[in-house]
Amino acid sequence: MSDTLLLPPPGLTLTAQRIIKRALNHLEKYLQEPGVTLTSATAMRDWLRLKLAGQEREIFMVLHLDNQHRLIDYETVFLGSINHIEIQPREIVKSALRQNAAAVILVHNHPSGHAEPSKADKLITKQLEQALLLVGIRTLDHLVVGHTDIVSFAERGWL
């Protein structure tokens, strides 16, 4: 798993940081168990919320899935600033091909805490979906993580 740059949100006590780290490890192990799919898993949302909510800068991750939508791996592909991140479709495609993914779930956070996708989020999602489709990889969802909620492009009918 490729996210060594992600740490529990700053400002928490050392005990709280340890608890979050243990919870992340537990959820991560669960998500990699045989038979666990990511199409609607509450555990995945909890895991993403723990990983990304409260981060001080934008983080863009790709969850690589097999044909049965089981997690192969995940990768933090881009790190941004407090309100902007530059996404290169080429790097997302390379990441998915490296993992031999059949499908992906795109994920990024909004450090502001508001999970509502921007126009730029919608535009890059369409570009990524088209680029990935050219090499036979399906984009199942794009999740935007706020402090307390997560917006799903698939649930809104945008994918």
Tab-separated table of C-alpha atoms in Angstrom:
chain	number	residue	atom	x	y	z
A	1	MET	CA	0.000	0.000	0.000
A	2	SER	CA	1.384	3.356	-1.015
A	3	ASP	CA	0.535	6.136	1.365
A	4	THR	CA	3.447	6.618	3.700
A	5	LEU	CA	2.894	10.392	3.524
A	6	LEU	CA	-0.530	10.224	5.191
A	7	LEU	CA	-0.551	10.679	8.940
A	8	PRO	CA	-3.350	11.136	11.474
A	9	PRO	CA	-4.603	14.740	11.450
A	10	PRO	CA	-2.392	17.163	13.406
A	11	GLY	CA	-3.570	18.592	16.699
A	12	LEU	CA	-4.641	15.239	18.130
A	13	THR	CA	-3.166	13.792	21.265
A	14	LEU	CA	-0.629	11.015	20.876
A	15	THR	CA	-3.189	8.543	22.238
A	16	ALA	CA	-5.806	9.640	19.697
A	17	GLN	CA	-3.264	9.343	16.879
A	18	ARG	CA	-2.427	5.781	17.977
A	19	ILE	CA	-6.113	4.850	18.097
A	20	ILE	CA	-6.693	6.225	14.597
A	21	LYS	CA	-3.643	4.380	13.278
A	22	ARG	CA	-4.875	1.091	14.794
A	23	ALA	CA	-8.355	1.622	13.374
A	24	LEU	CA	-6.884	2.327	9.928
A	25	ASN	CA	-4.779	-0.831	10.071
A	26	HIS	CA	-7.776	-2.900	11.154
A	27	LEU	CA	-10.034	-1.524	8.411
A	28	GLU	CA	-7.277	-1.907	5.807
A	29	LYS	CA	-6.842	-5.595	6.689
A	30	TYR	CA	-10.598	-6.099	6.489
A	31	LEU	CA	-10.791	-4.439	3.060
A	32	GLN	CA	-8.139	-6.819	1.724
A	33	GLU	CA	-9.848	-10.004	2.938
A	34	PRO	CA	-11.004	-12.342	0.168
A	35	GLY	CA	-14.596	-11.700	-0.811
A	36	VAL	CA	-14.814	-8.121	0.463
A	37	THR	CA	-15.984	-5.899	-2.371
A	38	LEU	CA	-15.813	-2.108	-2.413
A	39	THR	CA	-18.938	-1.202	-4.329
A	40	SER	CA	-20.895	-0.098	-1.257
A	41	ALA	CA	-18.797	-1.010	1.770
A	42	THR	CA	-19.387	1.148	4.825
A	43	ALA	CA	-15.972	0.042	6.063
A	44	MET	CA	-14.336	1.635	3.034
A	45	ARG	CA	-15.990	4.976	3.757
A	46	ASP	CA	-14.947	4.800	7.399
A	47	TRP	CA	-11.392	3.964	6.339
A	48	LEU	CA	-11.289	6.872	3.874
A	49	ARG	CA	-12.750	9.278	6.419
A	50	LEU	CA	-10.095	8.273	8.961
A	51	LYS	CA	-7.333	8.606	6.347
A	52	LEU	CA	-8.349	11.868	4.686
A	53	ALA	CA	-10.730	13.940	6.813
A	54	GLY	CA	-8.801	16.613	8.643
A	55	GLN	CA	-5.729	16.504	6.401
A	56	GLU	CA	-4.278	19.977	5.821
A	57	ARG	CA	-3.807	19.587	2.053
A	58	GLU	CA	-5.578	17.920	-0.815
A	59	ILE	CA	-4.684	14.284	-1.384
A	60	PHE	CA	-5.692	12.274	-4.459
A	61	MET	CA	-5.790	8.500	-4.146
A	62	VAL	CA	-6.660	5.665	-6.495
A	63	LEU	CA	-8.101	2.395	-5.216
A	64	HIS	CA	-7.181	-0.405	-7.642
A	65	LEU	CA	-9.777	-3.166	-7.921
A	66	ASP	CA	-9.886	-6.570	-9.576
A	67	ASN	CA	-12.712	-7.884	-11.796
A	68	GLN	CA	-14.851	-8.641	-8.748
A	69	HIS	CA	-14.259	-5.181	-7.250
A	70	ARG	CA	-11.969	-6.420	-4.510
A	71	LEU	CA	-9.159	-4.136	-3.397
A	72	ILE	CA	-5.806	-4.966	-4.996
A	73	ASP	CA	-3.952	-1.935	-3.692
A	74	TYR	CA	-4.311	1.789	-3.209
A	75	GLU	CA	-1.957	4.587	-4.026
A	76	THR	CA	-1.654	8.227	-3.080
A	77	VAL	CA	-0.915	9.612	-6.532
A	78	PHE	CA	-0.951	13.387	-5.984
A	79	LEU	CA	-0.519	15.804	-3.100
A	80	GLY	CA	-1.786	19.352	-3.425
A	81	SER	CA	-2.149	22.540	-1.439
A	82	ILE	CA	-4.909	23.590	0.921
A	83	ASN	CA	-7.340	24.251	-1.936
A	84	HIS	CA	-5.850	22.909	-5.179
A	85	ILE	CA	-4.359	19.777	-6.630
A	86	GLU	CA	-2.982	19.197	-10.131
A	87	ILE	CA	-4.099	15.843	-11.553
A	88	GLN	CA	-2.385	14.296	-14.576
A	89	PRO	CA	-4.541	11.596	-16.248
A	90	ARG	CA	-1.401	9.892	-17.565
A	91	GLU	CA	-0.202	9.161	-14.010
A	92	ILE	CA	-3.570	7.742	-12.967
A	93	VAL	CA	-3.582	5.412	-15.999
A	94	LYS	CA	0.007	4.325	-15.288
A	95	SER	CA	-0.873	3.615	-11.666
A	96	ALA	CA	-3.864	1.446	-12.626
A	97	LEU	CA	-1.923	-0.449	-15.300
A	98	ARG	CA	0.953	-1.144	-12.874
A	99	GLN	CA	-1.516	-2.876	-10.560
A	100	ASN	CA	-3.316	-4.687	-13.401
A	101	ALA	CA	-6.568	-3.143	-12.189
A	102	ALA	CA	-9.861	-3.916	-13.902
A	103	ALA	CA	-11.552	-0.974	-12.186
A	104	VAL	CA	-10.706	1.985	-9.978
A	105	ILE	CA	-12.302	4.199	-7.397
A	106	LEU	CA	-10.925	7.735	-7.365
A	107	VAL	CA	-10.768	9.524	-4.018
A	108	HIS	CA	-9.712	12.952	-2.860
A	109	ASN	CA	-10.341	15.163	0.118
A	110	HIS	CA	-11.330	18.772	0.589
A	111	PRO	CA	-9.319	20.266	3.486
A	112	SER	CA	-12.049	22.905	3.868
A	113	GLY	CA	-14.263	20.140	5.216
A	114	HIS	CA	-16.978	20.599	2.582
A	115	ALA	CA	-17.377	17.443	0.498
A	116	GLU	CA	-19.399	19.032	-2.308
A	117	PRO	CA	-17.516	18.480	-5.617
A	118	SER	CA	-16.402	21.532	-7.576
A	119	LYS	CA	-16.753	22.064	-11.327
A	120	ALA	CA	-13.046	21.210	-11.627
A	121	ASP	CA	-13.674	17.934	-9.752
A	122	LYS	CA	-16.420	17.023	-12.207
A	123	LEU	CA	-14.302	17.921	-15.228
A	124	ILE	CA	-11.227	15.931	-14.146
A	125	THR	CA	-13.420	12.955	-13.284
A	126	LYS	CA	-14.787	12.865	-16.838
A	127	GLN	CA	-11.265	13.190	-18.262
A	128	LEU	CA	-9.971	10.386	-16.028
A	129	GLU	CA	-12.949	8.154	-16.808
A	130	GLN	CA	-12.344	8.561	-20.557
A	131	ALA	CA	-8.574	8.020	-20.292
A	132	LEU	CA	-8.989	4.883	-18.196
A	133	LEU	CA	-11.692	3.520	-20.483
A	134	LEU	CA	-9.266	3.711	-23.421
A	135	VAL	CA	-7.194	1.000	-21.727
A	136	GLY	CA	-10.169	-1.043	-20.540
A	137	ILE	CA	-10.305	0.126	-16.925
A	138	ARG	CA	-13.684	1.116	-15.465
A	139	THR	CA	-14.111	4.047	-13.105
A	140	LEU	CA	-16.652	2.886	-10.529
A	141	ASP	CA	-16.762	6.044	-8.448
A	142	HIS	CA	-15.074	9.252	-7.407
A	143	LEU	CA	-15.449	9.994	-3.716
A	144	VAL	CA	-14.875	13.445	-2.254
A	145	VAL	CA	-14.113	13.318	1.466
A	146	GLY	CA	-15.050	16.204	3.734
A	147	HIS	CA	-14.698	16.356	7.498
A	148	THR	CA	-17.899	14.454	8.252
A	149	ASP	CA	-19.362	13.300	4.955
A	150	ILE	CA	-18.366	11.765	1.644
A	151	VAL	CA	-19.946	12.624	-1.710
A	152	SER	CA	-20.126	9.822	-4.274
A	153	PHE	CA	-20.232	10.666	-7.968
A	154	ALA	CA	-21.828	7.281	-8.697
A	155	GLU	CA	-24.594	7.808	-6.134
A	156	ARG	CA	-25.362	11.173	-7.701
A	157	GLY	CA	-25.566	9.601	-11.173
A	158	TRP	CA	-22.498	11.418	-12.509
A	159	LEU	CA	-20.655	8.186	-13.393
